[in-house]
Short mmCIF file of N, CA and C in Angstrom, two decimals:
data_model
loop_
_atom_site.label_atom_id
_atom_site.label_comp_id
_atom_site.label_asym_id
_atom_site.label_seq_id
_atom_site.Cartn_x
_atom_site.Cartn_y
_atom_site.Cartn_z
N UNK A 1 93.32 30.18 60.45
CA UNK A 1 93.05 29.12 61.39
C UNK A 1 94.38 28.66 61.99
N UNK A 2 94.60 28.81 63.38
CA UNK A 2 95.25 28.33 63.85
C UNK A 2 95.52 26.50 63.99
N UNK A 3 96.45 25.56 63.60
CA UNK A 3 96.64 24.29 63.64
C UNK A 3 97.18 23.86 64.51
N UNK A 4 96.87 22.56 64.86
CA UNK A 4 97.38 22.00 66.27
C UNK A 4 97.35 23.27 67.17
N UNK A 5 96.63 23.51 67.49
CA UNK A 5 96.38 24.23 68.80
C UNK A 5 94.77 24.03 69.40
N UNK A 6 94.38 23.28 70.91
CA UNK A 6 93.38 23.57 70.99
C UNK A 6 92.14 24.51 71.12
N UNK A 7 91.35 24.16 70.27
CA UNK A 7 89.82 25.14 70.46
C UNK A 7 89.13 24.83 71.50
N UNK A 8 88.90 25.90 72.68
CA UNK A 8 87.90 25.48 73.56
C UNK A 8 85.87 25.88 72.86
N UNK A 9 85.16 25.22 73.53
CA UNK A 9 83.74 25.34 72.94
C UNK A 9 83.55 26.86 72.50
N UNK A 10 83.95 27.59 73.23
CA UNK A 10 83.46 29.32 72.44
C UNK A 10 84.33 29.13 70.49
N UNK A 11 85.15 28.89 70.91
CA UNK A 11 86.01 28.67 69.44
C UNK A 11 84.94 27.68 68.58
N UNK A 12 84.68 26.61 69.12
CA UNK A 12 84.09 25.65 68.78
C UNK A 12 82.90 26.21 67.88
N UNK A 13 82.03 26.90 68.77
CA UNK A 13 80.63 27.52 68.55
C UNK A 13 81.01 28.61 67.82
N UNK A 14 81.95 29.54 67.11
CA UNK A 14 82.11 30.41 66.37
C UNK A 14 82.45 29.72 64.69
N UNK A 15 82.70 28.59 64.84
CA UNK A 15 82.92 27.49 63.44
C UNK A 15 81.72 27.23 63.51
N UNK A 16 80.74 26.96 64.09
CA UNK A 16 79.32 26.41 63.78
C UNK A 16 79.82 25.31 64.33
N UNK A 17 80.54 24.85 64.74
CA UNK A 17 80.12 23.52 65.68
C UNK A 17 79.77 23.24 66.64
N UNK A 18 78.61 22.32 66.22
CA UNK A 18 77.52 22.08 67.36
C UNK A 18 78.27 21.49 68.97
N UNK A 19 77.34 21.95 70.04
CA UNK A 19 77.16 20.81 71.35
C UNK A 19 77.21 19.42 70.80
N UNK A 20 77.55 18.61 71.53
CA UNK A 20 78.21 18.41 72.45
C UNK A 20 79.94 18.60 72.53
N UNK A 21 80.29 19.14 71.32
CA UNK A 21 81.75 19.07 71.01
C UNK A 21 82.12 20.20 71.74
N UNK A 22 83.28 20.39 73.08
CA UNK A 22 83.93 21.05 73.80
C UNK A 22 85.37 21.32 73.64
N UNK A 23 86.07 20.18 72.74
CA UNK A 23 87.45 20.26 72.02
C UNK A 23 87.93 20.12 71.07
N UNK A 24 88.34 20.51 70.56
CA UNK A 24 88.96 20.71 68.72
C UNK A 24 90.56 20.74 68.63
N UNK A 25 90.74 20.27 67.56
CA UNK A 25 92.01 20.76 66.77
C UNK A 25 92.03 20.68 65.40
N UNK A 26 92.94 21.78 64.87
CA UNK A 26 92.62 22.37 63.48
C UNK A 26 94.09 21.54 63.10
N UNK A 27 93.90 21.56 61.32
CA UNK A 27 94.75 20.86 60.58
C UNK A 27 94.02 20.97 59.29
N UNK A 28 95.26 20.87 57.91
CA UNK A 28 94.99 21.01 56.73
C UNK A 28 95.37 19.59 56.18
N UNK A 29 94.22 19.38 55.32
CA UNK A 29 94.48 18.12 54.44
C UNK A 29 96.14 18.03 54.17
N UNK A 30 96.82 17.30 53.87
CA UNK A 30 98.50 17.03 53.26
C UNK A 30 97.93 16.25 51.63
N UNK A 31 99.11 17.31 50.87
CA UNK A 31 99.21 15.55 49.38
C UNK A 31 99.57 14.41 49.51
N UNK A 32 100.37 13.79 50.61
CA UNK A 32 100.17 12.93 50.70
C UNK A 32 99.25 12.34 51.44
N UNK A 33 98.15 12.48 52.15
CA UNK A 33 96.77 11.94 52.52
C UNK A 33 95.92 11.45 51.74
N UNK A 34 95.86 11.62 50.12
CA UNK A 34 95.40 11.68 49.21
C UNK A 34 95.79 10.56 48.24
N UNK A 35 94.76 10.01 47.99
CA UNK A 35 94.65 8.68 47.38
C UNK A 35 94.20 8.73 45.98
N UNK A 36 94.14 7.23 44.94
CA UNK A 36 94.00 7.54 43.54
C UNK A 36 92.88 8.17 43.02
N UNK A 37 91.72 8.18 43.87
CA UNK A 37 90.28 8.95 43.25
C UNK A 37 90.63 10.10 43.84
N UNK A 38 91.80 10.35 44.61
CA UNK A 38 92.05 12.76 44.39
C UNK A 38 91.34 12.65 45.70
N UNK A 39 90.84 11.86 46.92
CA UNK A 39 90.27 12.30 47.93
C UNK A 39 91.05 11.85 49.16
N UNK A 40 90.61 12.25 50.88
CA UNK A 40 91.84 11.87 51.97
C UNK A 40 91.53 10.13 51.65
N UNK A 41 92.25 9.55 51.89
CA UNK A 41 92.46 8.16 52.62
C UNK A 41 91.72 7.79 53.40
N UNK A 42 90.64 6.69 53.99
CA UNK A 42 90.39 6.31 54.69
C UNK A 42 91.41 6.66 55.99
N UNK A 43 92.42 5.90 55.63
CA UNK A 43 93.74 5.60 56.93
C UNK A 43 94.01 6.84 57.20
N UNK A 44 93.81 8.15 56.87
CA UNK A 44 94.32 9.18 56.86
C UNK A 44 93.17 10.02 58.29
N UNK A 45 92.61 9.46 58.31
CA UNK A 45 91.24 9.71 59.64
C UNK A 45 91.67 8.98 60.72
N UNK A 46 91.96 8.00 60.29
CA UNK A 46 92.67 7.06 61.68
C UNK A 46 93.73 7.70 62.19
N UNK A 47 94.44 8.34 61.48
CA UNK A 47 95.42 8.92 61.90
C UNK A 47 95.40 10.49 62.30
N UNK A 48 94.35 10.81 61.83
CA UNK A 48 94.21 12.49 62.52
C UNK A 48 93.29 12.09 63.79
N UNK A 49 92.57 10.85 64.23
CA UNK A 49 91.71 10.96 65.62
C UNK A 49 93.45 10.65 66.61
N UNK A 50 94.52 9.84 66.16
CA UNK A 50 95.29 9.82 66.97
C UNK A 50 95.87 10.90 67.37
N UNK A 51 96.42 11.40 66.49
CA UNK A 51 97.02 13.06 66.65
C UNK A 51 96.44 13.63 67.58
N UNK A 52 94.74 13.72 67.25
CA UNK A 52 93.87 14.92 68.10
C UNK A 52 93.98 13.54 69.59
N UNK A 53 94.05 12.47 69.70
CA UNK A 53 93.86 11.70 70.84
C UNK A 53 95.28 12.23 71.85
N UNK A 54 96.32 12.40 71.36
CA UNK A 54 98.00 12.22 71.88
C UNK A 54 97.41 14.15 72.64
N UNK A 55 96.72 15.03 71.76
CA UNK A 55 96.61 16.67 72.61
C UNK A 55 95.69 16.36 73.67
N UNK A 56 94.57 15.54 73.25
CA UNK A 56 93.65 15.40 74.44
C UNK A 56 94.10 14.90 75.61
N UNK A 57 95.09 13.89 75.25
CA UNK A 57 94.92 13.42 76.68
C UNK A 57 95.99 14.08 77.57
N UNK A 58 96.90 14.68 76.94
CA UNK A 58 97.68 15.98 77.43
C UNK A 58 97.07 16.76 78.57
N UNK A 59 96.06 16.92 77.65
CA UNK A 59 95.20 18.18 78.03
C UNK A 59 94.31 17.58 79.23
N UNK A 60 93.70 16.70 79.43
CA UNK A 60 93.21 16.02 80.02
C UNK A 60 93.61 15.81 81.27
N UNK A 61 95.32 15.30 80.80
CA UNK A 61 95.44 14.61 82.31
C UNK A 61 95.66 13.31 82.40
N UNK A 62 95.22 12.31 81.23
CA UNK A 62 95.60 11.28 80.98
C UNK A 62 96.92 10.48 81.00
N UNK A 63 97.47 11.27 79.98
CA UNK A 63 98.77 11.29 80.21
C UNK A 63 99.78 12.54 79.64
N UNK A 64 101.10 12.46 80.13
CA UNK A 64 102.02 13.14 79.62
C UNK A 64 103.37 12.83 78.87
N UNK A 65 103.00 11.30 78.24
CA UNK A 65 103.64 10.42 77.56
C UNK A 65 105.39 10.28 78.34
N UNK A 66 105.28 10.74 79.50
CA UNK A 66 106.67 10.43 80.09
C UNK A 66 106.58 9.00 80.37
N UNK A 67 108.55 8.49 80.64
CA UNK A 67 108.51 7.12 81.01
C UNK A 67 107.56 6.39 82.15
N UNK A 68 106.86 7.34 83.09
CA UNK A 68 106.04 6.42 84.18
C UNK A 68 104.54 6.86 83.96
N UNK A 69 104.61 7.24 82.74
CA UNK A 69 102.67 7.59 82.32
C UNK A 69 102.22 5.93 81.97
N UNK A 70 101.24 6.03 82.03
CA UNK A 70 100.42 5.06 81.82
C UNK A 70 100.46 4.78 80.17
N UNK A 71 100.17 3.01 80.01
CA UNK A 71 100.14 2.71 78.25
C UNK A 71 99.06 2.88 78.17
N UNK A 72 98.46 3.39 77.20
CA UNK A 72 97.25 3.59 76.67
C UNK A 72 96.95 3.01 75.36
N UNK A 73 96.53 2.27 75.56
CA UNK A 73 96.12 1.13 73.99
C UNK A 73 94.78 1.11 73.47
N UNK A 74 94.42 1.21 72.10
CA UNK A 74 93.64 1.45 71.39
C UNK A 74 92.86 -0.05 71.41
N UNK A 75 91.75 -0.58 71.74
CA UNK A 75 91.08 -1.86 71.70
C UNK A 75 90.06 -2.22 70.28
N UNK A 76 89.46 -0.80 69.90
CA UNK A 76 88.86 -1.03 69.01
C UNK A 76 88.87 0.80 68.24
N UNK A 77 88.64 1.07 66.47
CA UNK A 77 88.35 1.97 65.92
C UNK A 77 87.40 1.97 65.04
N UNK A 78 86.92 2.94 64.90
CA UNK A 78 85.95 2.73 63.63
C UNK A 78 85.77 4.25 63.14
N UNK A 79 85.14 4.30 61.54
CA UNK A 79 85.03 5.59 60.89
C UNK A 79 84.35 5.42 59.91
N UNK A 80 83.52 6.46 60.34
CA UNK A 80 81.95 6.63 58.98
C UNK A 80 82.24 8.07 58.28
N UNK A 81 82.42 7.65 56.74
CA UNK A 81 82.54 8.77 56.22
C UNK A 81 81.37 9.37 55.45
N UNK A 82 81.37 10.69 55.35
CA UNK A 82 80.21 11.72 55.20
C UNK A 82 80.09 11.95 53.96
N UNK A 83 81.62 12.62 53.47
CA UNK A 83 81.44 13.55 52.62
C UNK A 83 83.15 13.36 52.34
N UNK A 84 83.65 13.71 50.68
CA UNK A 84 84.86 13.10 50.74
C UNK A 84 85.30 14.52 51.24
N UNK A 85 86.59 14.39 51.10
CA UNK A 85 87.71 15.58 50.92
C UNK A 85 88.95 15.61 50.40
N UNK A 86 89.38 16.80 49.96
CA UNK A 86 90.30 16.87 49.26
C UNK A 86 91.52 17.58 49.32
N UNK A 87 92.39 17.77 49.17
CA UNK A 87 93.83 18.42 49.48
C UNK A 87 94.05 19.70 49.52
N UNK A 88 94.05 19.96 50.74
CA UNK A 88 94.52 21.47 50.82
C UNK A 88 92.96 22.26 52.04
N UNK A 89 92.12 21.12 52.03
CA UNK A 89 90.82 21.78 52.76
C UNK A 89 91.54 21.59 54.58
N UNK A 90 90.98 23.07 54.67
CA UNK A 90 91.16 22.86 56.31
C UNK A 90 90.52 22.08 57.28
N UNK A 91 90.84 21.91 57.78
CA UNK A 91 89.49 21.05 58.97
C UNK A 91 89.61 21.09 60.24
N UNK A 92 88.47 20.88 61.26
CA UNK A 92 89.14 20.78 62.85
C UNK A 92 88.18 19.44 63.02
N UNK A 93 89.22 18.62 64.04
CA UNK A 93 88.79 17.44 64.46
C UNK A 93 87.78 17.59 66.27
N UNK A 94 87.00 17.31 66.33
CA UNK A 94 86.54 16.98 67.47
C UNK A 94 86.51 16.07 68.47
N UNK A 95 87.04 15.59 69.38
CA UNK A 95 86.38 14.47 70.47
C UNK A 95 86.13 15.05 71.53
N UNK A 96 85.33 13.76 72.21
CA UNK A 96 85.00 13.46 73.44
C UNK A 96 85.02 11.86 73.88
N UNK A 97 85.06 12.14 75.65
CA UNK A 97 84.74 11.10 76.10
C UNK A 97 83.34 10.89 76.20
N UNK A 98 82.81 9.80 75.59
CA UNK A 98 81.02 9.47 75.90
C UNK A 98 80.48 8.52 76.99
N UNK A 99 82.03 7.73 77.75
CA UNK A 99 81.36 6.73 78.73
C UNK A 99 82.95 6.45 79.12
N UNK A 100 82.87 6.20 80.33
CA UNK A 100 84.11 5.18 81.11
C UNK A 100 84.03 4.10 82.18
N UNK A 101 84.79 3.40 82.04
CA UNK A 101 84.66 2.29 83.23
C UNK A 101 86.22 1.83 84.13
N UNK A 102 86.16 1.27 84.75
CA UNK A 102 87.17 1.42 85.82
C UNK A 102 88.67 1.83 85.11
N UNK A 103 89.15 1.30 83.81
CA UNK A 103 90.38 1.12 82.77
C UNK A 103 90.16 1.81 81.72
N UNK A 104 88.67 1.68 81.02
CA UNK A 104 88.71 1.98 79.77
C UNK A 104 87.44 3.05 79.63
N UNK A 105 87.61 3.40 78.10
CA UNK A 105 86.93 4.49 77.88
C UNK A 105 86.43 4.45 76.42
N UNK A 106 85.30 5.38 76.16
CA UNK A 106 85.05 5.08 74.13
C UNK A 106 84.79 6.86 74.37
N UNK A 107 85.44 7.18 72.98
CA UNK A 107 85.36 8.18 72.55
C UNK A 107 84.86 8.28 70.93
N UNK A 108 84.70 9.56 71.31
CA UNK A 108 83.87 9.88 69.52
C UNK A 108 84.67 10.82 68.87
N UNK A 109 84.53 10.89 67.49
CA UNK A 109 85.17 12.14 66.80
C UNK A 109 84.46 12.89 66.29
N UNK A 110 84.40 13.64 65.42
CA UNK A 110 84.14 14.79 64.24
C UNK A 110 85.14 15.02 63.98
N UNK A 111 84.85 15.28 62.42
CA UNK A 111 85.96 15.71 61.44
C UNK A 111 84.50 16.75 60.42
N UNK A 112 85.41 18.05 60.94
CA UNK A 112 85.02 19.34 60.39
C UNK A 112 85.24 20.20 59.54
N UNK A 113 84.43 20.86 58.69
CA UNK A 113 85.05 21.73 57.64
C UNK A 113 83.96 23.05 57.80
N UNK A 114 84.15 23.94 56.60
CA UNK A 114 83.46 24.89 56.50
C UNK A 114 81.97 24.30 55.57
N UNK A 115 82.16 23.27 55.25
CA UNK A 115 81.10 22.74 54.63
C UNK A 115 80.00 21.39 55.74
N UNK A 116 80.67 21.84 56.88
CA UNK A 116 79.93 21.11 58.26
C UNK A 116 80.33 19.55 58.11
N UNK A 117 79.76 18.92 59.00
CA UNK A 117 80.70 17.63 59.52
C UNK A 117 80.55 16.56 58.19
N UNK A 118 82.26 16.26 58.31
CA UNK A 118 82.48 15.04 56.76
C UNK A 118 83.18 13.92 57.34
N UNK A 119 83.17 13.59 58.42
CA UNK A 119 83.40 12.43 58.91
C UNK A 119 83.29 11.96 60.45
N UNK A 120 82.92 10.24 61.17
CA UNK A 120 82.98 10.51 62.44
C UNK A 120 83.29 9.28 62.50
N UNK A 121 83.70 9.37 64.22
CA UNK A 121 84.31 7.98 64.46
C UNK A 121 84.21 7.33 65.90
N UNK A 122 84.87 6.45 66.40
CA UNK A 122 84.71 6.19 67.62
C UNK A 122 85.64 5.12 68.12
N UNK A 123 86.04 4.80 68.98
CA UNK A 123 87.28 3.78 69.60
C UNK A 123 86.99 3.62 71.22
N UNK A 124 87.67 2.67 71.64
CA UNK A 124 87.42 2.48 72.90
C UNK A 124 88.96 2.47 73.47
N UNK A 125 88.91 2.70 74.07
CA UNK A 125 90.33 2.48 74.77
C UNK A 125 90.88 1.72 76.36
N UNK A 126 92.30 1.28 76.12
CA UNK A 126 92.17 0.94 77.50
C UNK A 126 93.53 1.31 78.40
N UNK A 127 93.76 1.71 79.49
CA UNK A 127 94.87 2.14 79.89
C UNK A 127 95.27 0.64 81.13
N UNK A 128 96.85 0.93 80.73
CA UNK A 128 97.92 -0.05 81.38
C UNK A 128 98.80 0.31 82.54
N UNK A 129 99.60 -0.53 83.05
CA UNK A 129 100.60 -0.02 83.93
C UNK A 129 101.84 0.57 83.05
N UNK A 130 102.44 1.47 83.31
CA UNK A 130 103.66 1.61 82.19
C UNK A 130 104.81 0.56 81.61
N UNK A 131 104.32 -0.71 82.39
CA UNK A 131 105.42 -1.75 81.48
C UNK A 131 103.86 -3.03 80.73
N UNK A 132 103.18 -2.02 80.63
CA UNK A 132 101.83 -2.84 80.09
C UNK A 132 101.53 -4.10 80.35
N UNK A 133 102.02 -4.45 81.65
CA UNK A 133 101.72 -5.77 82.40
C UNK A 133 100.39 -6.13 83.07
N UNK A 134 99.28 -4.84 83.17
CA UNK A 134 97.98 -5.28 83.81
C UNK A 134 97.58 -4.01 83.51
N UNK A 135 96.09 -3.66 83.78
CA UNK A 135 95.25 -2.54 83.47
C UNK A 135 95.13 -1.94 84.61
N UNK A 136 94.96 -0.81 84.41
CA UNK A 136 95.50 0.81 85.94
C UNK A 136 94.17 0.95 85.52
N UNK A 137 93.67 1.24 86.79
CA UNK A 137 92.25 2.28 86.81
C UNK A 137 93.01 2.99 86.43
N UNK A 138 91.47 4.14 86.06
CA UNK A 138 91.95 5.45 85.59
C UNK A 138 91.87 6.35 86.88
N UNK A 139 92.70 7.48 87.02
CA UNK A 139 92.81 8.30 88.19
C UNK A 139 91.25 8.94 88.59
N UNK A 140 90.77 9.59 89.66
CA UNK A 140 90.09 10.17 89.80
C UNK A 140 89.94 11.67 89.16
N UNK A 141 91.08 12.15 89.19
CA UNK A 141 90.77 13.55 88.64
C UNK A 141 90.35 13.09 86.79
N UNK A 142 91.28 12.33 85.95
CA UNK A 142 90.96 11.71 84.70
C UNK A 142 89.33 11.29 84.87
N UNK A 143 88.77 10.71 85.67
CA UNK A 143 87.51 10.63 85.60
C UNK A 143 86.63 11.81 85.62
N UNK A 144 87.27 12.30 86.71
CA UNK A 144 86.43 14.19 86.70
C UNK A 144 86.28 14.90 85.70
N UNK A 145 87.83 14.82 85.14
CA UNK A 145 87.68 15.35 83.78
C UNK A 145 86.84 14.92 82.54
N UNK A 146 86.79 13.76 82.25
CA UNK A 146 85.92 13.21 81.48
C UNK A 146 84.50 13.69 81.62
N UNK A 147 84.07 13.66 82.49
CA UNK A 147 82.86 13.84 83.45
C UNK A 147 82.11 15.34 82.99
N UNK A 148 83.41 16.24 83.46
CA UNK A 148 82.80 17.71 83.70
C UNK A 148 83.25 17.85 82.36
N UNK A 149 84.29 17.68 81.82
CA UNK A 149 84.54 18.27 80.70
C UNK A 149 83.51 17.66 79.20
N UNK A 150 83.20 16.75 79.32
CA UNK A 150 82.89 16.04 77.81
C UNK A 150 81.13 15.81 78.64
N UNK A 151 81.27 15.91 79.84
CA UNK A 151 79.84 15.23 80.27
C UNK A 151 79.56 13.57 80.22
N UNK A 152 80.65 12.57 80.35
CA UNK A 152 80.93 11.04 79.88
C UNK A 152 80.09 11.08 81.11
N UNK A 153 79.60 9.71 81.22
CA UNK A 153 78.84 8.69 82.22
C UNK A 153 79.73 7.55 82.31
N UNK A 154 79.84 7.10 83.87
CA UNK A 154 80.46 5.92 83.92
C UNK A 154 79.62 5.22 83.80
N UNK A 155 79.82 4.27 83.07
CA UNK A 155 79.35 3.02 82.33
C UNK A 155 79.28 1.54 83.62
#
């Protein structure tokens, strides 16, 4: 398995992962992710939807984290866990965009294994001017993308 690199849906659909998921990235549990009952961390999910969030929006179009990209701030997170896991298991993370509105956006996750989905999540987000003084629509093509790529509805 290739890590940190994105999976487009054919990749996707050869892991068994289902529609609606169109983007992935792969990654292996770490020992340090791993907490006193031997399983990942809660916090340790929060921190792999960011990871997979910083390729997406790369990829996207969102941004390119240069000095005149847009701030992009996290408003709300959340994470329902499935199934534990444990150190050393591979996994690929999933999102999408599920809805946007003029600034902001909510996305979903999956967190994947060979033993099918063990965790999911969701956040909303909101994008800024680059000295985070007021909220930037989001561009048109960023909307397109959302759109065609994930299938989001503006909200």
């Amino acid at each position: 398995m290739q890590y940190h690199t994105a999976f487009d849906t054919s990749a996707l659909r050869a892991m068994d992962i289902p529609a609606p998921w169109t983007y992935g990235l792969a990654d292996r549990v770490r020992f340090g992710e791993i907490d006193a009952l031997n399983h990942v961390n809660h916090t340790a999910y929060l921190q792999w939807f960011e990871t997979f969030r910083i390729n997406y929006f790369r990829d996207y179009g969102v941004s390119d984290y240069g000095p005149g990209s847009p701030r992009i701030v996290l408003k709300s997170i959340s994470a329902d866990f499935i199934r534990e896991m444990t150190v050393g298991q591979d996994y690929v993370i999933t999102g999408r965009t599920t809805s946007f509105r003029n600034t902001s956006w909510v996305m979903e996750y999956g967190v994947w294994t060979t033993l099918g989905l063990q965790a999911t999540g969701q956040s909303v987000l909101v994008q800024l001017t680059p000295d985070g003084s007021a909220k930037l629509p989001l561009s048109p093509a960023v909307q397109q993308a959302f759109a065609k790529k994930d299938q989001a509805a503006r909200a």
